[in-house]
Short mmCIF file of C-alpha atoms (C1' of nucleotides) in Angstrom, two decimals:
data_model
loop_
_atom_site.label_atom_id
_atom_site.label_comp_id
_atom_site.label_asym_id
_atom_site.label_seq_id
_atom_site.Cartn_x
_atom_site.Cartn_y
_atom_site.Cartn_z
CA MET A 1 103.46 -169.59 164.43
CA GLN A 2 103.26 -166.36 166.40
CA ILE A 3 100.94 -163.32 166.08
CA ASN A 4 101.66 -160.14 167.83
CA PRO A 5 99.87 -156.79 168.06
CA ASN A 6 102.54 -155.06 165.70
CA THR A 7 101.44 -151.36 166.11
CA SER A 8 100.07 -149.08 168.49
CA GLU A 9 96.75 -149.26 166.95
CA ALA A 10 96.60 -153.03 167.36
CA TYR A 11 97.62 -152.60 170.94
CA LYS A 12 95.29 -149.98 171.65
CA LEU A 13 92.26 -152.26 169.87
CA LEU A 14 93.04 -154.86 172.43
CA HIS A 15 93.49 -152.73 175.36
CA ASN A 16 90.29 -151.14 175.06
CA GLY A 17 88.59 -154.31 173.86
CA VAL A 18 89.56 -156.18 177.01
CA LEU A 19 88.21 -153.41 179.08
CA ALA A 20 84.86 -153.40 177.31
CA LEU A 21 84.65 -157.15 177.41
CA SER A 22 85.44 -157.21 181.02
CA ARG A 23 82.38 -155.18 181.62
CA ALA A 24 80.26 -157.48 179.65
CA GLU A 25 81.59 -160.34 181.52
CA GLN A 26 80.66 -158.83 184.85
CA GLN A 27 77.12 -157.66 183.65
CA GLY A 28 76.52 -161.40 182.84
CA ILE A 29 73.27 -162.90 181.48
CA ARG A 30 70.33 -163.77 183.58
CA ILE A 31 69.31 -167.32 183.65
CA ASP A 32 66.22 -169.13 184.80
CA LEU A 33 67.22 -171.52 187.39
CA ASP A 34 63.91 -173.23 187.95
CA TYR A 35 63.63 -173.80 184.05
CA CYS A 36 67.03 -175.21 184.03
CA ASN A 37 66.36 -177.70 186.59
CA LYS A 38 63.01 -178.69 185.21
CA ALA A 39 64.48 -179.01 181.78
CA LYS A 40 67.34 -181.20 182.98
CA GLU A 41 64.92 -183.32 184.71
CA GLU A 42 62.68 -183.56 181.42
CA LEU A 43 65.61 -184.55 179.61
CA THR A 44 66.71 -187.17 181.78
CA THR A 45 63.49 -188.84 181.83
CA ARG A 46 63.58 -188.91 178.00
CA ILE A 47 67.16 -190.24 178.06
CA ASP A 48 66.44 -192.80 180.78
CA SER A 49 63.68 -194.17 178.69
CA LEU A 50 65.46 -194.25 175.52
CA GLU A 51 68.39 -195.81 177.25
CA LYS A 52 66.11 -198.66 178.63
CA ALA A 53 64.79 -199.15 174.96
CA LEU A 54 68.06 -199.63 173.72
CA TYR A 55 69.27 -202.09 176.62
CA ASP A 56 66.33 -204.31 175.51
CA THR A 57 67.72 -204.96 172.17
CA ASN A 58 69.42 -207.97 170.66
CA PHE A 59 72.05 -205.26 169.27
CA TYR A 60 72.81 -204.27 172.97
CA ARG A 61 72.91 -207.80 174.20
CA HIS A 62 75.42 -208.61 171.01
CA TRP A 63 77.34 -205.52 171.92
CA SER A 64 77.83 -206.40 175.64
CA HIS A 65 78.75 -209.89 174.79
CA SER A 66 81.20 -208.55 172.08
CA ILE A 67 83.39 -206.85 174.56
CA GLY A 68 84.42 -209.81 177.02
CA ASN A 69 84.67 -208.77 180.61
CA LYS A 70 84.31 -204.98 180.37
CA LYS A 71 81.46 -203.25 181.77
CA PRO A 72 79.36 -202.54 178.58
CA ASN A 73 78.89 -198.56 178.08
CA ILE A 74 76.61 -197.31 175.17
CA TYR A 75 78.64 -193.88 175.42
CA SER A 76 81.92 -195.33 174.78
CA ASN A 77 82.81 -195.16 171.27
CA THR A 78 85.96 -197.20 171.51
CA GLN A 79 83.53 -200.22 172.41
CA LEU A 80 81.08 -199.10 169.72
CA SER A 81 83.70 -198.93 166.84
CA HIS A 82 85.08 -202.36 167.92
CA TYR A 83 81.70 -203.87 167.94
CA LEU A 84 80.52 -202.69 164.67
CA TYR A 85 83.95 -202.79 162.69
CA LYS A 86 85.72 -205.66 164.28
CA THR A 87 83.01 -207.92 165.85
CA LYS A 88 80.08 -207.39 163.12
CA LYS A 89 83.00 -206.78 160.47
CA ILE A 90 81.26 -204.13 158.79
CA GLU A 91 83.44 -202.11 156.59
CA PRO A 92 83.74 -198.70 157.84
CA VAL A 93 82.81 -195.90 155.23
CA PHE A 94 84.39 -193.20 157.23
CA THR A 95 87.57 -193.28 159.54
CA THR A 96 88.77 -190.85 162.09
CA LYS A 97 92.31 -188.91 161.61
CA SER A 98 93.90 -191.89 163.52
CA GLY A 99 92.60 -194.60 161.18
CA GLN A 100 89.59 -196.03 163.41
CA GLY A 101 86.29 -196.70 162.06
CA SER A 102 84.29 -193.67 162.74
CA THR A 103 81.33 -193.39 164.93
CA ASP A 104 80.12 -190.01 164.48
CA GLU A 105 76.80 -189.19 163.16
CA GLU A 106 77.60 -189.25 159.71
CA ALA A 107 78.84 -192.87 160.01
CA LEU A 108 76.37 -194.23 162.06
CA THR A 109 73.27 -192.72 159.84
CA GLU A 110 75.20 -194.40 156.79
CA LEU A 111 74.87 -197.75 158.54
CA ASN A 112 71.16 -197.34 158.60
CA ILE A 113 70.76 -199.61 161.79
CA PRO A 114 67.52 -198.44 163.95
CA GLU A 115 69.30 -198.78 167.42
CA LEU A 116 72.17 -196.45 166.05
CA ASN A 117 69.46 -194.11 165.26
CA ASP A 118 68.25 -194.22 168.75
CA LEU A 119 71.90 -193.68 169.89
CA LEU A 120 72.18 -190.82 168.08
CA ALA A 121 68.99 -189.45 169.40
CA ILE A 122 70.22 -190.09 173.16
CA ARG A 123 73.77 -188.17 172.24
CA ARG A 124 71.71 -185.20 170.95
CA LEU A 125 69.68 -184.96 174.25
CA LYS A 126 72.77 -185.50 176.26
CA LYS A 127 74.53 -182.88 174.57
CA VAL A 128 71.85 -180.40 175.43
CA ARG A 129 71.64 -181.40 179.03
CA ASP A 130 75.41 -182.03 179.88
CA THR A 131 77.07 -179.38 177.89
CA TYR A 132 74.65 -176.36 177.92
CA LEU A 133 72.24 -176.59 181.13
CA GLU A 134 74.76 -178.48 183.15
CA ALA A 135 77.39 -175.85 182.48
CA PHE A 136 74.75 -173.05 183.32
CA LEU A 137 73.77 -174.45 186.71
CA ARG A 138 77.47 -175.03 187.65
CA GLU A 139 78.67 -171.82 186.51
CA GLN A 140 75.91 -169.35 187.53
CA VAL A 141 76.10 -167.17 190.73
CA ASN A 142 72.91 -165.59 191.93
CA GLY A 143 71.00 -166.37 188.71
CA TYR A 144 73.63 -164.82 186.38
CA ILE A 145 76.23 -166.76 184.30
CA HIS A 146 79.27 -164.78 183.50
CA PRO A 147 80.88 -166.13 180.35
CA SER A 148 84.61 -165.29 180.16
CA PHE A 149 85.64 -163.61 176.47
CA ASN A 150 89.33 -163.91 175.45
CA LEU A 151 91.72 -161.88 173.40
CA HIS A 152 94.81 -163.78 173.93
CA LEU A 153 94.23 -167.39 173.07
CA VAL A 154 93.29 -167.56 169.39
CA LYS A 155 96.00 -167.90 166.77
CA THR A 156 94.22 -165.31 164.23
CA PHE A 157 93.56 -162.85 167.15
CA ARG A 158 89.82 -163.63 166.98
CA SER A 159 88.38 -164.23 170.67
CA SER A 160 87.38 -167.17 172.24
CA SER A 161 84.72 -167.47 175.17
CA ASP A 162 84.49 -170.20 178.27
CA SER A 163 83.12 -170.88 181.62
CA PRO A 164 80.57 -171.25 179.96
CA ASN A 165 81.31 -170.94 176.32
CA PHE A 166 78.75 -168.18 174.93
CA GLN A 167 79.95 -168.68 171.25
CA ASN A 168 78.39 -171.96 170.77
CA ILE A 169 74.82 -172.05 171.92
CA PRO A 170 72.80 -174.27 169.84
CA LYS A 171 71.00 -172.21 166.91
CA ARG A 172 70.64 -174.62 163.82
CA ASP A 173 68.97 -177.56 165.37
CA LYS A 174 65.71 -175.85 166.34
CA GLU A 175 64.51 -178.28 169.20
CA ALA A 176 68.19 -178.15 170.91
CA MET A 177 68.12 -174.48 170.28
CA LYS A 178 64.84 -173.99 172.05
CA ILE A 179 65.69 -175.95 175.05
CA VAL A 180 68.75 -174.16 175.58
CA ARG A 181 67.99 -170.66 174.86
CA GLN A 182 64.89 -170.82 176.90
CA ALA A 183 67.13 -170.73 179.64
CA LEU A 184 68.65 -167.22 178.90
CA PHE A 185 66.80 -163.95 179.96
CA PRO A 186 67.30 -160.15 179.89
CA ARG A 187 67.26 -158.48 183.23
CA GLU A 188 63.59 -158.22 184.51
CA GLY A 189 61.75 -155.66 182.28
CA HIS A 190 64.57 -155.71 179.68
CA LEU A 191 64.74 -157.24 176.20
CA LEU A 192 67.45 -159.40 174.34
CA MET A 193 69.09 -157.72 171.23
CA GLU A 194 71.57 -159.36 168.88
CA ALA A 195 73.32 -156.87 166.10
CA ASP A 196 74.97 -159.48 163.65
CA TYR A 197 77.13 -158.32 160.79
CA SER A 198 75.81 -159.73 157.31
CA GLY A 199 78.61 -161.54 155.48
CA LEU A 200 81.25 -160.05 157.40
CA GLU A 201 84.13 -162.40 156.52
CA VAL A 202 83.17 -162.49 152.92
CA ARG A 203 83.18 -158.57 152.97
CA ILE A 204 86.68 -158.45 154.79
CA ALA A 205 87.93 -160.81 152.42
CA ALA A 206 87.02 -158.61 149.63
CA CYS A 207 89.15 -155.76 151.12
CA PHE A 208 92.24 -157.81 150.78
CA HIS A 209 91.50 -159.31 147.14
CA LYS A 210 89.41 -156.58 145.85
CA ASP A 211 87.93 -159.09 143.23
CA PRO A 212 85.52 -157.05 140.86
CA VAL A 213 83.10 -159.83 140.49
CA MET A 214 82.86 -160.11 144.29
CA LEU A 215 82.50 -156.58 145.07
CA ARG A 216 79.55 -156.48 142.43
CA TYR A 217 78.01 -159.38 144.71
CA ILE A 218 78.45 -157.18 147.54
CA ASN A 219 77.47 -154.01 146.34
CA ASP A 220 74.56 -154.78 144.30
CA THR A 221 71.84 -156.36 146.63
CA THR A 222 69.60 -157.82 143.88
CA THR A 223 72.44 -160.30 143.27
CA ASP A 224 73.23 -163.35 145.29
CA MET A 225 76.34 -165.33 144.83
CA HIS A 226 75.02 -168.46 146.75
CA ARG A 227 71.71 -168.45 144.48
CA ASP A 228 73.85 -168.21 141.57
CA MET A 229 76.29 -171.14 142.74
CA ALA A 230 73.30 -173.18 143.56
CA LYS A 231 71.83 -173.03 140.06
CA GLN A 232 75.25 -173.91 138.49
CA LEU A 233 75.73 -176.89 140.99
CA PHE A 234 72.27 -178.32 140.95
CA LEU A 235 71.63 -177.25 137.26
CA ILE A 236 68.36 -175.09 138.25
CA ASP A 237 67.18 -173.13 135.13
CA GLN A 238 64.61 -170.87 136.96
CA PHE A 239 65.72 -170.44 140.73
CA ASN A 240 62.42 -169.64 142.63
CA PRO A 241 63.05 -168.45 146.32
CA ASP A 242 59.99 -169.55 147.39
CA GLU A 243 60.16 -173.42 146.23
CA PRO A 244 61.46 -175.10 149.53
CA THR A 245 64.09 -177.29 147.72
CA HIS A 246 65.61 -174.51 146.08
CA LYS A 247 65.95 -172.92 149.28
CA LEU A 248 67.61 -175.92 150.97
CA LEU A 249 69.79 -176.38 147.86
CA ARG A 250 70.78 -172.68 148.22
CA ALA A 251 71.77 -173.31 151.90
CA ALA A 252 73.62 -176.58 150.97
CA THR A 253 75.69 -174.58 148.38
CA LYS A 254 76.42 -171.85 150.76
CA ASN A 255 77.48 -174.18 153.61
CA GLY A 256 78.77 -177.36 151.38
CA PHE A 257 80.56 -175.52 148.58
CA VAL A 258 81.23 -171.56 148.91
CA PHE A 259 82.41 -171.40 152.39
CA PRO A 260 84.53 -174.51 152.09
CA GLU A 261 86.25 -173.61 149.09
CA PHE A 262 87.01 -170.26 150.61
CA TYR A 263 88.43 -172.03 153.61
CA GLY A 264 90.33 -174.18 151.02
CA SER A 265 88.28 -177.32 150.51
CA TRP A 266 88.30 -178.72 147.04
CA TYR A 267 85.38 -180.31 144.64
CA LYS A 268 85.91 -183.86 145.73
CA ASN A 269 84.87 -183.19 149.31
CA CYS A 270 82.44 -180.55 148.29
CA ALA A 271 80.84 -183.06 145.91
CA VAL A 272 79.99 -185.70 148.50
CA GLY A 273 78.76 -183.12 151.10
CA LEU A 274 76.35 -181.65 148.58
CA VAL A 275 74.59 -184.65 147.07
CA CYS A 276 75.19 -187.30 149.80
CA SER A 277 75.13 -185.39 153.16
CA TRP A 278 72.60 -182.66 151.89
CA GLY A 279 70.81 -184.31 149.04
CA LYS A 280 70.62 -187.89 150.57
CA LEU A 281 71.94 -189.68 147.68
CA PRO A 282 74.04 -192.78 147.86
CA ARG A 283 77.85 -192.58 147.87
CA THR A 284 78.35 -195.69 145.86
CA GLY A 285 76.90 -197.22 142.80
CA LYS A 286 74.38 -195.89 140.30
CA TRP A 287 71.47 -193.54 141.61
CA LYS A 288 67.88 -194.71 140.70
CA ALA A 289 64.58 -192.74 140.31
CA GLY A 290 63.17 -191.87 143.47
CA GLN A 291 66.35 -191.44 145.61
CA GLY A 292 67.58 -188.34 147.76
CA ILE A 293 65.50 -185.48 148.88
CA LYS A 294 62.42 -184.07 147.28
CA PHE A 295 63.23 -181.70 144.21
CA GLU A 296 60.54 -179.64 142.64
CA ASN A 297 57.87 -182.16 141.64
CA THR A 298 60.04 -185.39 141.89
CA TYR A 299 63.30 -186.32 143.53
CA LEU A 300 66.93 -185.24 143.30
CA ALA A 301 68.24 -188.45 141.84
CA ASP A 302 65.53 -187.98 138.90
CA HIS A 303 66.54 -184.66 138.50
CA LEU A 304 70.28 -185.06 138.16
CA ILE A 305 69.92 -188.51 136.12
CA SER A 306 68.04 -185.94 133.48
CA LYS A 307 70.96 -183.90 133.42
CA GLY A 308 73.22 -186.65 132.72
CA TYR A 309 74.56 -187.43 136.18
CA ASN A 310 73.53 -191.10 137.86
CA SER A 311 76.17 -191.45 140.41
CA LEU A 312 78.38 -189.47 142.71
CA GLU A 313 81.56 -190.36 140.77
CA LYS A 314 79.71 -188.78 137.42
CA TYR A 315 78.87 -185.72 139.49
CA MET A 316 81.99 -184.97 140.97
CA LEU A 317 83.15 -184.29 137.33
CA HIS A 318 80.66 -181.53 137.07
CA VAL A 319 81.50 -180.01 140.68
CA LYS A 320 85.10 -180.08 139.31
CA GLU A 321 84.27 -178.07 136.45
CA VAL A 322 82.19 -175.63 138.51
CA GLU A 323 85.12 -175.30 140.81
CA ASN A 324 87.31 -174.43 137.60
CA ASP A 325 84.80 -171.86 136.95
CA PHE A 326 84.54 -170.58 140.27
CA TRP A 327 88.15 -169.92 140.78
CA GLY A 328 89.29 -169.44 137.23
CA VAL A 329 86.69 -167.20 135.60
CA ARG A 330 84.12 -165.95 138.37
CA PHE A 331 86.43 -165.08 140.98
CA LYS A 332 89.74 -165.14 139.44
CA GLU A 333 90.98 -161.89 140.97
CA TYR A 334 90.22 -163.66 144.30
CA ALA A 335 92.19 -166.37 143.15
CA LYS A 336 95.16 -164.47 141.97
CA TRP A 337 95.52 -162.84 145.21
CA LYS A 338 95.44 -165.83 146.93
CA GLU A 339 98.67 -166.90 144.97
CA ARG A 340 100.05 -163.44 145.21
CA HIS A 341 99.47 -163.51 149.17
CA TRP A 342 100.81 -167.10 149.47
CA LYS A 343 103.86 -166.11 147.43
CA ALA A 344 104.68 -162.99 149.72
CA TYR A 345 104.52 -165.07 152.56
CA GLN A 346 106.88 -167.71 151.33
CA LYS A 347 109.29 -164.64 150.50
CA SER A 348 109.01 -162.85 153.98
CA GLY A 349 107.92 -165.30 156.41
CA TYR A 350 104.82 -163.25 157.75
CA ILE A 351 101.34 -161.93 156.95
CA ASP A 352 99.61 -158.83 158.29
CA LEU A 353 96.13 -158.44 159.45
CA LYS A 354 94.25 -155.27 158.08
CA THR A 355 94.37 -154.33 161.83
CA GLY A 356 98.06 -153.90 162.63
CA PHE A 357 98.72 -157.54 163.61
CA ARG A 358 101.79 -159.49 162.07
CA CYS A 359 101.49 -163.18 162.26
CA TYR A 360 104.93 -165.02 161.59
CA GLY A 361 106.17 -168.45 161.73
CA VAL A 362 105.58 -171.84 159.61
CA MET A 363 101.80 -171.65 158.06
CA ALA A 364 100.16 -173.80 155.63
CA LYS A 365 98.58 -172.30 152.77
CA ASN A 366 95.07 -172.48 153.93
CA ASP A 367 96.21 -170.88 157.17
CA VAL A 368 98.13 -168.06 155.18
CA ILE A 369 94.89 -167.16 153.29
CA ASN A 370 92.33 -167.74 156.17
CA TYR A 371 94.10 -166.06 159.20
CA PRO A 372 94.25 -162.40 157.88
CA VAL A 373 90.52 -162.46 156.95
CA GLN A 374 89.25 -164.19 160.20
CA GLY A 375 91.10 -161.89 162.50
CA SER A 376 90.78 -158.75 160.64
CA ALA A 377 86.77 -159.53 160.45
CA PHE A 378 86.52 -160.18 164.22
CA HIS A 379 88.37 -156.68 164.89
CA CYS A 380 85.58 -154.91 163.11
CA ASN A 381 83.19 -156.50 165.50
CA LEU A 382 85.74 -155.71 168.56
CA TRP A 383 85.96 -151.97 167.54
CA ALA A 384 82.21 -151.68 167.22
CA LEU A 385 81.57 -153.10 170.58
CA THR A 386 84.12 -151.03 172.38
CA GLN A 387 82.72 -147.77 170.81
CA LEU A 388 79.13 -148.71 171.77
CA ASP A 389 80.23 -149.83 175.28
CA LYS A 390 81.97 -145.99 175.48
CA PHE A 391 78.95 -144.46 174.23
CA LEU A 392 76.39 -146.20 176.47
CA ARG A 393 78.51 -145.41 179.40
CA GLU A 394 78.96 -141.67 178.49
CA HIS A 395 75.49 -141.28 177.96
CA ASP A 396 74.38 -143.05 181.31
CA TYR A 397 72.09 -145.92 179.37
CA ASP A 398 70.59 -148.43 181.37
CA THR A 399 71.25 -151.09 178.28
CA ARG A 400 74.19 -153.26 178.73
CA ILE A 401 76.18 -155.14 176.40
CA ILE A 402 76.58 -158.85 177.62
CA GLY A 403 78.32 -160.76 174.91
CA GLN A 404 79.85 -161.27 171.62
CA ILE A 405 79.89 -163.91 168.90
CA HIS A 406 82.72 -163.13 166.60
CA ASP A 407 80.76 -161.09 164.26
CA SER A 408 77.75 -160.13 166.44
CA ILE A 409 77.06 -158.21 169.61
CA VAL A 410 74.53 -159.17 172.19
CA LEU A 411 72.80 -156.68 174.56
CA ASP A 412 70.13 -156.45 177.50
CA VAL A 413 68.31 -153.36 176.18
CA HIS A 414 65.74 -151.12 178.37
CA PRO A 415 62.77 -150.74 176.33
CA ASP A 416 62.76 -147.25 176.59
CA GLU A 417 66.09 -146.98 174.63
CA LEU A 418 65.40 -149.76 172.06
CA GLN A 419 65.06 -147.16 169.23
CA ARG A 420 68.03 -145.12 170.06
CA VAL A 421 70.31 -148.13 170.92
CA SER A 422 69.30 -149.67 167.45
CA LYS A 423 70.18 -146.48 165.70
CA ILE A 424 73.32 -145.95 167.47
CA ILE A 425 74.50 -149.48 166.68
CA ARG A 426 73.74 -149.18 162.94
CA ARG A 427 75.74 -145.88 163.08
CA ILE A 428 78.84 -147.33 164.81
CA THR A 429 78.92 -150.70 162.82
CA CYS A 430 78.19 -149.46 159.49
CA LYS A 431 79.34 -145.75 159.36
CA GLU A 432 81.57 -144.85 161.91
CA LEU A 433 83.78 -148.00 161.29
CA PRO A 434 84.46 -147.80 157.59
CA ALA A 435 84.94 -143.82 158.38
CA THR A 436 87.72 -144.90 160.65
CA TRP A 437 89.59 -147.73 159.20
CA GLU A 438 89.87 -146.51 155.52
CA TRP A 439 91.02 -150.08 154.24
CA ILE A 440 87.29 -151.22 154.41
CA ASN A 441 86.16 -150.52 150.75
CA VAL A 442 83.10 -152.32 151.03
CA PRO A 443 79.50 -151.39 152.56
CA LEU A 444 78.91 -152.97 155.71
CA ASP A 445 75.42 -154.03 156.98
CA VAL A 446 73.83 -155.18 160.25
CA GLU A 447 70.95 -157.32 161.15
CA ILE A 448 69.29 -156.65 164.21
CA ASP A 449 67.06 -159.30 166.19
CA ILE A 450 65.27 -158.48 169.23
CA GLY A 451 63.11 -160.37 171.91
CA LYS A 452 59.97 -159.20 173.55
CA VAL A 453 60.31 -157.72 177.01
CA ASP A 454 60.96 -160.42 179.63
CA ALA A 455 61.17 -163.19 176.74
CA SER A 456 63.86 -165.56 176.39
CA TRP A 457 66.77 -165.84 173.91
CA ALA A 458 64.78 -168.77 172.09
CA GLU A 459 62.14 -165.98 170.87
CA MET A 460 64.10 -163.24 168.74
CA GLU A 461 62.78 -161.52 165.44
CA LYS A 462 63.95 -159.25 163.12
CA MET A 463 63.90 -155.68 163.90
CA GLU A 464 62.84 -153.95 160.71
CA GLU A 465 65.02 -150.56 160.05
CA ASN A 466 63.21 -147.31 160.18
"C1'" DG B 1 94.13 -190.04 191.02
"C1'" DG B 2 95.23 -186.68 187.87
"C1'" DA B 3 97.37 -185.15 182.94
"C1'" DA B 4 97.34 -185.92 178.32
"C1'" DC B 5 95.22 -187.90 174.74
"C1'" DT B 6 90.94 -189.17 170.93
"C1'" DC B 7 86.45 -188.46 169.33
"C1'" DG B 8 82.35 -186.11 168.83
"C1'" DC B 9 79.67 -181.92 168.43
"C1'" DC B 10 78.12 -177.10 169.42
"C1'" DA B 11 79.09 -172.17 167.36
"C1'" DC B 12 81.40 -168.39 163.71
"C1'" DA C 1 101.64 -181.60 146.07
"C1'" DA C 2 97.75 -181.17 148.79
"C1'" DA C 3 93.01 -180.55 149.81
"C1'" DC C 4 87.84 -176.89 155.46
"C1'" DG C 5 89.87 -172.21 158.88
"C1'" DT C 6 89.24 -170.83 164.31
"C1'" DG C 7 87.83 -172.43 168.88
"C1'" DG C 8 85.39 -175.03 174.06
"C1'" DC C 9 83.94 -178.85 176.44
"C1'" DG C 10 82.07 -183.63 177.85
"C1'" DA C 11 83.18 -188.58 177.93
"C1'" DG C 12 86.11 -192.20 177.50
"C1'" DT C 13 90.64 -194.08 177.50
"C1'" DT C 14 95.60 -194.48 178.26
"C1'" DC C 15 99.48 -193.36 180.59
"C1'" DC C 16 102.19 -192.29 184.60
#
DNA sequence: GGAACTCGCCAC
DNA sequence: AAACGTGGCGAGTTCC
């Protein structure tokens, strides 16, 4: 598999993009060294005490005994897998790619053993300390980290980042988010800003398939594809955006059905994720009243049983029907494009991005469908970043671009420039880009989050448009 | 003692 | 027929 900038436009995009990103690298991101060291120590204290508690259990003594002469190590998943699935003879619910009994979070949670829950808590703290805080301290120079942004490593001509990786800083887990992002600051007297394209990949996909139903979802902001799918998947008659369980099930639908289906997953995998991982219902056997997450005034099991689904097996048939409707009725033009596009690749041996890149070689069907969308979507962000960099330099702004996360741009902003910068970002990202690339047949939208002056990246809030 | 590997987990 | 796309990185393990 190989992909090349196949046109002078593609070459220029990379050339200018590399220069703009190198300036962001040179600028860097300020970190609070004292905080990093202190947070590291606090985490170590917590980890040590959790470790000690774990060592003082029969579970650990049994584990140590089970591995013979070797040194017991609670961080060895080889030992853990052997202990659980060989010594204790537990039947593994999940296996790894190579067929071993899995020891990931999902597998250990399923076993419902208190010591394993403690081990998972330790893993979470270690991840924060060793992958993020340690890396910041190791990579920092005079209180700044300078993440690399690469344009030459990813198959789809997206970007990657390393040393340290600026594109995988915790966000979803609020505790991890706070601990790590509290280390990252703007320059003194400045504030952080992140401008994030809303639903960029979904919109760029629509530039390929032009599905009228999808275009309606994108163009009419009163509609909501994830809400509609949540209603269908979880049999909700009246969706109430203020009802917490409806909110959660919308998120489950978005991340456990809609996006996986777009990436090429199928109903069987989606069904398990939806009701077992998100809904906390058992994978095997009949569901009983009171099981699963809370739902309205009752529980998910009660609700689904009342609709005629009393087991994963039964519920899967429902998800299968929803999937058939999803691709066969709702987004049938999208589905037709996938087939056309796949056939065209099989005939020609290559696929083209919208941005002048050509991708050729042996690819699986999911790759053929995903690569052009992923690459083209990122290139929208790269073009905008490049134009923004040019503007800020030509007009002698003090504001600096400091990074990029696939569909967003991160800046270190002078407070006096805040209004002007946000205005120019909206202009470049949502007006100048579609005016320049005529293949963009959808509206683009950007959400801007800002921090307070001298506040860390843990405390961002939405900046309202005015 | 280091390269290459697996596994787990963070992001989009 | 098959069945979730793209990365980076830490720790443990295996091989040379």
